[in-house]
CSV table of C-alpha atoms in Angstrom, one decimal:
chain,number,residue,atom,x,y,z
Z,3,MET,CA,-88.5,74.6,-131.8
Z,4,THR,CA,-91.3,73.8,-129.4
Z,5,ASP,CA,-93.6,76.7,-128.5
Z,6,THR,CA,-96.2,77.8,-126.1
Z,7,THR,CA,-98.8,80.6,-126.6
Z,8,PRO,CA,-100.4,82.2,-123.6
Z,9,ARG,CA,-103.5,84.1,-124.8
Z,10,THR,CA,-103.8,86.8,-122.2
Z,11,THR,CA,-103.5,90.5,-121.8
Z,12,ARG,CA,-102.2,90.3,-118.3
Z,13,ARG,CA,-98.6,90.2,-117.2
Z,14,THR,CA,-97.9,86.9,-115.5
Z,15,VAL,CA,-94.7,86.8,-113.4
Z,16,LEU,CA,-93.0,83.4,-112.8
Z,17,GLY,CA,-90.4,84.2,-110.1
Z,18,LEU,CA,-87.5,81.8,-110.0
Z,19,THR,CA,-85.8,83.1,-106.9
Z,20,GLY,CA,-86.1,82.1,-103.3
Z,21,ALA,CA,-88.0,78.9,-104.2
Z,22,GLY,CA,-87.3,75.2,-103.9
Z,23,ILE,CA,-86.0,73.5,-107.0
Z,24,ALA,CA,-88.9,71.1,-107.2
Z,25,THR,CA,-91.4,74.0,-107.0
Z,26,ALA,CA,-89.5,76.0,-109.6
Z,27,LEU,CA,-89.5,73.1,-112.0
Z,28,ALA,CA,-93.1,72.4,-111.5
Z,29,GLY,CA,-93.9,76.0,-112.5
Z,30,CYS,CA,-96.0,76.5,-109.4
Z,31,LEU,CA,-94.5,79.8,-108.2
Z,32,GLY,CA,-96.4,82.9,-107.3
Z,33,GLU,CA,-98.2,84.8,-110.1
Z,34,THR,CA,-98.6,88.6,-110.1
Z,35,THR,CA,-101.1,90.4,-112.3
Z,36,ILE,CA,-100.2,93.9,-113.4
Z,37,PRO,CA,-102.8,96.0,-115.2
Z,38,ALA,CA,-102.0,97.8,-118.5
Z,39,GLN,CA,-101.6,101.5,-118.5
Z,40,SER,CA,-104.8,103.4,-119.3
Z,41,ASP,CA,-104.9,106.2,-121.8
Z,42,SER,CA,-106.6,108.5,-119.4
Z,43,GLY,CA,-103.7,108.2,-117.0
Z,44,ASN,CA,-101.0,109.4,-119.4
Z,45,GLY,CA,-102.5,111.9,-121.8
Z,46,ASN,CA,-102.6,109.5,-124.7
Z,47,GLY,CA,-106.3,109.3,-125.2
Z,48,GLY,CA,-107.4,108.5,-128.7
Z,49,GLN,CA,-104.3,106.4,-129.6
Z,50,SER,CA,-105.4,103.3,-131.5
Z,51,ALA,CA,-104.9,99.9,-130.0
Z,52,ARG,CA,-102.4,97.5,-131.5
Z,53,THR,CA,-101.7,93.8,-130.9
Z,54,TYR,CA,-98.4,92.1,-131.6
Z,55,ARG,CA,-97.4,88.4,-131.6
Z,56,VAL,CA,-94.0,88.1,-130.1
Z,57,THR,CA,-92.0,84.9,-130.2
Z,58,VAL,CA,-88.9,84.6,-128.1
Z,59,ALA,CA,-86.6,81.6,-128.9
Z,60,ASN,CA,-83.6,80.5,-126.8
Z,61,LEU,CA,-80.7,79.9,-129.3
Z,62,THR,CA,-78.1,78.8,-126.8
Z,63,ARG,CA,-77.0,75.2,-126.3
Z,64,GLY,CA,-76.5,75.5,-122.6
Z,65,GLN,CA,-78.3,78.4,-121.0
Z,66,PRO,CA,-81.9,78.3,-119.8
Z,67,PHE,CA,-83.7,81.7,-119.7
Z,68,THR,CA,-86.1,82.9,-117.1
Z,69,PRO,CA,-89.6,83.7,-118.5
Z,70,PRO,CA,-89.1,86.5,-120.9
Z,71,ALA,CA,-90.3,90.0,-120.0
Z,72,VAL,CA,-91.5,92.0,-123.1
Z,73,VAL,CA,-92.4,95.7,-122.9
Z,74,ALA,CA,-93.9,98.1,-125.4
Z,75,HIS,CA,-93.0,101.7,-124.7
Z,76,LYS,CA,-92.2,105.2,-125.9
Z,77,ALA,CA,-88.7,106.1,-127.0
Z,78,SER,CA,-88.0,107.7,-123.6
Z,79,ILE,CA,-87.8,104.3,-121.9
Z,80,GLU,CA,-84.4,102.7,-121.7
Z,81,LEU,CA,-84.1,99.3,-119.9
Z,82,PHE,CA,-80.3,98.9,-120.3
Z,83,ALA,CA,-77.3,100.1,-122.3
Z,84,VAL,CA,-73.8,98.7,-122.7
Z,85,GLY,CA,-71.4,100.9,-120.8
Z,86,ASP,CA,-73.9,102.1,-118.3
Z,87,PRO,CA,-74.5,100.8,-114.8
Z,88,ALA,CA,-77.4,98.3,-114.5
Z,89,SER,CA,-80.5,99.6,-112.9
Z,90,ASP,CA,-81.8,97.9,-109.8
Z,91,GLU,CA,-84.5,96.3,-112.0
Z,92,ILE,CA,-82.0,94.8,-114.4
Z,93,ARG,CA,-79.7,93.8,-111.5
Z,94,GLU,CA,-82.5,91.8,-109.9
Z,95,VAL,CA,-83.3,90.0,-113.2
Z,96,ALA,CA,-79.6,89.3,-114.0
Z,97,GLU,CA,-78.5,88.2,-110.5
Z,98,ASN,CA,-81.7,86.6,-109.1
Z,99,GLY,CA,-84.1,86.0,-111.9
Z,100,ASN,CA,-86.5,88.3,-110.0
Z,101,LEU,CA,-88.9,89.9,-112.4
Z,102,GLY,CA,-90.9,91.7,-109.6
Z,103,PRO,CA,-89.1,95.1,-109.7
Z,104,LEU,CA,-89.2,95.2,-113.5
Z,105,GLY,CA,-93.0,94.5,-113.3
Z,106,GLU,CA,-93.4,97.3,-110.8
Z,107,LEU,CA,-91.5,99.7,-113.0
Z,108,ALA,CA,-93.8,98.8,-115.9
Z,109,GLU,CA,-96.8,99.4,-113.8
Z,110,ARG,CA,-95.8,102.9,-112.6
Z,111,ALA,CA,-94.1,104.2,-115.7
Z,112,THR,CA,-96.7,105.9,-117.9
Z,113,ASP,CA,-94.4,105.7,-121.0
Z,114,VAL,CA,-94.7,101.9,-120.8
Z,115,ARG,CA,-97.8,101.2,-123.0
Z,116,GLY,CA,-98.0,97.4,-122.7
Z,117,ALA,CA,-96.2,94.5,-121.2
Z,118,VAL,CA,-96.3,90.7,-120.9
Z,119,ILE,CA,-94.2,88.1,-119.2
Z,120,GLY,CA,-93.9,84.4,-120.2
Z,121,GLU,CA,-95.1,81.6,-118.0
Z,122,THR,CA,-92.2,79.2,-118.1
Z,123,PRO,CA,-88.4,79.1,-118.4
Z,124,LEU,CA,-87.0,78.6,-121.9
Z,125,VAL,CA,-84.7,75.6,-121.9
Z,126,PRO,CA,-82.4,74.5,-124.8
Z,127,THR,CA,-83.3,71.1,-126.2
Z,128,GLU,CA,-79.8,69.8,-125.2
Z,129,LEU,CA,-80.6,70.0,-121.5
Z,130,PRO,CA,-82.6,67.4,-119.5
Z,131,ALA,CA,-85.3,69.9,-118.4
Z,132,SER,CA,-86.2,70.5,-122.0
Z,133,GLU,CA,-88.6,67.5,-121.6
Z,134,MET,CA,-90.6,69.8,-119.2
Z,135,PHE,CA,-90.1,73.2,-120.7
Z,136,PRO,CA,-90.1,74.7,-124.2
Z,137,ASP,CA,-87.2,76.5,-125.9
Z,138,SER,CA,-89.4,79.2,-127.2
Z,139,THR,CA,-92.7,80.9,-126.3
Z,140,THR,CA,-95.2,83.1,-128.2
Z,141,LEU,CA,-96.8,86.0,-126.4
Z,142,GLU,CA,-99.5,88.5,-127.3
Z,143,LEU,CA,-98.6,92.1,-126.5
Z,144,GLU,CA,-101.2,94.8,-126.5
Z,145,THR,CA,-100.2,98.5,-126.7
Z,146,ASP,CA,-101.2,101.7,-128.5
Z,147,ALA,CA,-99.7,103.7,-131.3
Z,148,SER,CA,-97.6,105.7,-128.8
Z,149,GLY,CA,-95.8,102.5,-127.7
Z,150,ALA,CA,-93.8,102.1,-130.8
Z,151,PHE,CA,-90.7,100.4,-129.3
Z,152,LEU,CA,-90.1,97.0,-127.8
Z,153,SER,CA,-87.6,95.9,-125.1
Z,154,PHE,CA,-87.1,92.4,-123.8
Z,155,VAL,CA,-85.0,90.8,-121.0
Z,156,SER,CA,-84.4,87.3,-119.6
Z,157,MET,CA,-81.8,86.1,-117.1
Z,158,LEU,CA,-79.2,83.5,-118.2
Z,159,ILE,CA,-80.0,81.1,-115.3
Z,160,GLY,CA,-76.6,79.4,-115.3
Z,161,THR,CA,-74.6,82.6,-114.6
Z,162,ASN,CA,-74.0,84.9,-111.8
Z,163,ASP,CA,-75.4,88.1,-113.4
Z,164,GLY,CA,-75.9,87.3,-117.1
Z,165,PHE,CA,-78.9,88.2,-119.1
Z,166,THR,CA,-80.1,88.5,-122.7
Z,167,GLY,CA,-82.2,91.3,-124.1
Z,168,LEU,CA,-83.2,94.0,-126.5
Z,169,ASP,CA,-83.5,97.6,-125.8
Z,170,THR,CA,-85.8,100.0,-127.6
Z,171,VAL,CA,-86.1,98.4,-131.0
Z,172,PRO,CA,-88.9,99.5,-133.4
Z,173,LEU,CA,-92.2,97.6,-133.5
Z,174,PRO,CA,-93.8,96.9,-136.9
Z,175,ASP,CA,-96.1,99.7,-137.9
Z,176,ARG,CA,-98.5,98.0,-140.3
Z,177,VAL,CA,-100.9,95.0,-139.7
Z,178,ASN,CA,-99.2,91.8,-140.9
Z,179,GLU,CA,-95.8,93.4,-140.9
Z,180,SER,CA,-93.1,91.5,-139.1
Z,181,ARG,CA,-89.6,92.1,-137.8
Z,182,SER,CA,-86.9,89.8,-136.4
Z,183,TYR,CA,-84.2,90.7,-134.0
Z,184,PHE,CA,-81.2,88.7,-132.6
Z,185,ALA,CA,-80.4,89.4,-129.0
Z,186,SER,CA,-76.9,89.2,-127.5
Z,187,SER,CA,-75.9,88.2,-124.0
Z,188,PHE,CA,-74.7,90.7,-121.4
Z,189,ASP,CA,-73.0,90.8,-118.1
Z,190,ALA,CA,-74.8,93.2,-115.7
Z,191,GLY,CA,-71.5,94.1,-114.0
Z,192,THR,CA,-73.1,93.8,-110.5
Z,193,GLU,CA,-71.8,90.4,-109.3
Z,194,MET,CA,-68.5,88.6,-109.5
Z,195,ASN,CA,-68.5,85.7,-111.9
Z,196,THR,CA,-67.6,83.0,-109.5
Z,197,GLU,CA,-69.3,80.3,-111.6
Z,198,MET,CA,-70.1,78.4,-108.4
Z,199,TYR,CA,-73.4,76.6,-107.8
Z,200,GLU,CA,-73.7,78.1,-104.3
Z,201,ASP,CA,-73.8,81.6,-105.9
Z,202,MET,CA,-76.5,80.7,-108.5
Z,203,VAL,CA,-80.3,80.7,-108.3
Z,204,PRO,CA,-81.7,77.4,-107.0
Z,205,PRO,CA,-83.3,76.3,-110.3
Z,206,ALA,CA,-80.0,76.3,-112.1
Z,207,GLN,CA,-78.8,72.9,-111.0
Z,208,ALA,CA,-82.2,71.3,-111.5
Z,209,LEU,CA,-82.6,72.6,-115.0
Z,210,TYR,CA,-79.2,71.0,-115.9
Z,211,GLY,CA,-80.0,67.8,-114.1
Z,212,ILE,CA,-77.1,68.4,-111.7
Z,213,ASP,CA,-76.9,68.0,-107.9
Z,214,GLY,CA,-73.9,70.1,-106.7
Z,215,GLY,CA,-74.6,69.4,-103.0
Z,216,VAL,CA,-75.5,73.1,-102.3
Z,217,ASP,CA,-78.8,74.8,-102.5
Z,218,GLY,CA,-77.8,78.0,-104.3
Z,219,THR,CA,-79.4,81.3,-103.5
Z,220,GLY,CA,-82.0,83.7,-104.8
Z,221,MET,CA,-80.6,86.7,-102.9
Z,222,SER,CA,-77.8,89.0,-103.9
Z,223,ASN,CA,-74.6,88.5,-101.9
Z,224,PRO,CA,-72.9,91.8,-100.8
Z,225,ASP,CA,-69.5,90.0,-100.7
Z,226,LEU,CA,-69.7,89.4,-104.4
Z,227,ALA,CA,-71.0,92.8,-105.4
Z,228,GLU,CA,-69.3,94.6,-108.3
Z,229,ASP,CA,-69.6,98.3,-109.1
Z,230,GLY,CA,-69.3,97.8,-112.8
Z,231,VAL,CA,-71.2,98.5,-116.0
Z,232,ILE,CA,-73.1,96.4,-118.5
Z,233,THR,CA,-70.8,94.7,-121.0
Z,234,PRO,CA,-71.0,91.9,-123.6
Z,235,HIS,CA,-70.9,88.6,-121.7
Z,236,SER,CA,-67.6,86.8,-121.9
Z,237,GLY,CA,-69.3,83.4,-121.4
Z,238,ILE,CA,-68.3,80.6,-119.1
Z,239,VAL,CA,-64.6,80.4,-118.6
Z,240,GLY,CA,-64.5,77.3,-116.3
Z,241,ASP,CA,-62.9,78.8,-113.2
Z,242,GLY,CA,-65.6,77.4,-110.9
Z,243,ASP,CA,-68.1,74.6,-110.9
Z,244,LEU,CA,-69.4,75.3,-114.4
Z,245,ASP,CA,-68.1,73.3,-117.4
Z,246,PRO,CA,-68.0,75.6,-120.5
Z,247,ALA,CA,-68.9,72.5,-122.6
Z,248,ILE,CA,-72.3,72.3,-120.8
Z,249,TYR,CA,-73.1,75.9,-119.7
Z,250,GLY,CA,-71.3,77.7,-122.5
Z,251,TRP,CA,-73.0,79.5,-125.5
Z,252,ASP,CA,-72.3,81.7,-128.4
Z,253,ASP,CA,-74.1,84.9,-129.4
Z,254,PRO,CA,-76.7,85.5,-130.5
Z,255,ALA,CA,-78.4,84.1,-127.4
Z,256,ALA,CA,-82.0,84.7,-128.5
Z,257,LEU,CA,-84.2,85.4,-131.5
Z,258,VAL,CA,-87.2,87.7,-131.1
Z,259,GLN,CA,-89.8,87.7,-133.9
Z,260,VAL,CA,-92.5,90.3,-133.8
Z,261,GLU,CA,-95.6,90.5,-136.0
Z,262,ARG,CA,-98.4,93.1,-135.8
Z,263,ILE,CA,-101.7,91.1,-135.9
Z,264,ALA,CA,-104.2,93.9,-135.2
């Protein structure tokens, strides 16, 4: 696996929606900085600081991920659950690769104790864009003792509303302790799975080295809206433009390795 390691305490958002393919592939989209929650603002003064090294690896053969969003939080936070409707924040990630609403949630929720977002898409080595982007990234996540749980989410870029993630898994408690988690793939249940290029985010075709003759879209289409719930993703079935041999994958979709380093 190749690997990148941003050394920063800020949250850097690389939005993949609503941008030209060339711009998206150049990684020159807008950055948003979101400050960490302060102890004085949530009644957790005196909690000791903790730093974690979090590595997210794309295990699929055919699905690029949006930059991973990783959050440390209290047990009261739930990003998603199978069988429940997707929140607006998860819908925006799953349909449009839009990390902005999730970042805003992390900023205002006092039970979120730390968060970081990767800087580039994670692209399987089998795809042409892997020459430009890594298939894994290593982030440093700062939190305090009250933020004892981790959640993570990334869009599966070559889908209508697919994503991979973890919800509320325990963080290592001791320095030098590490844990590893496999993340499955999910269907947000918010958009029909047309598997058509015109219904996908613009970077999808470029990351696959394909020109489908349409631009794609970074906006939700009301005509494709579903009122469903989050389910395990059924994968690419081949009913539209997508070839399962190229876009398909098997679970687990991602490996998340977490080590407490301070």
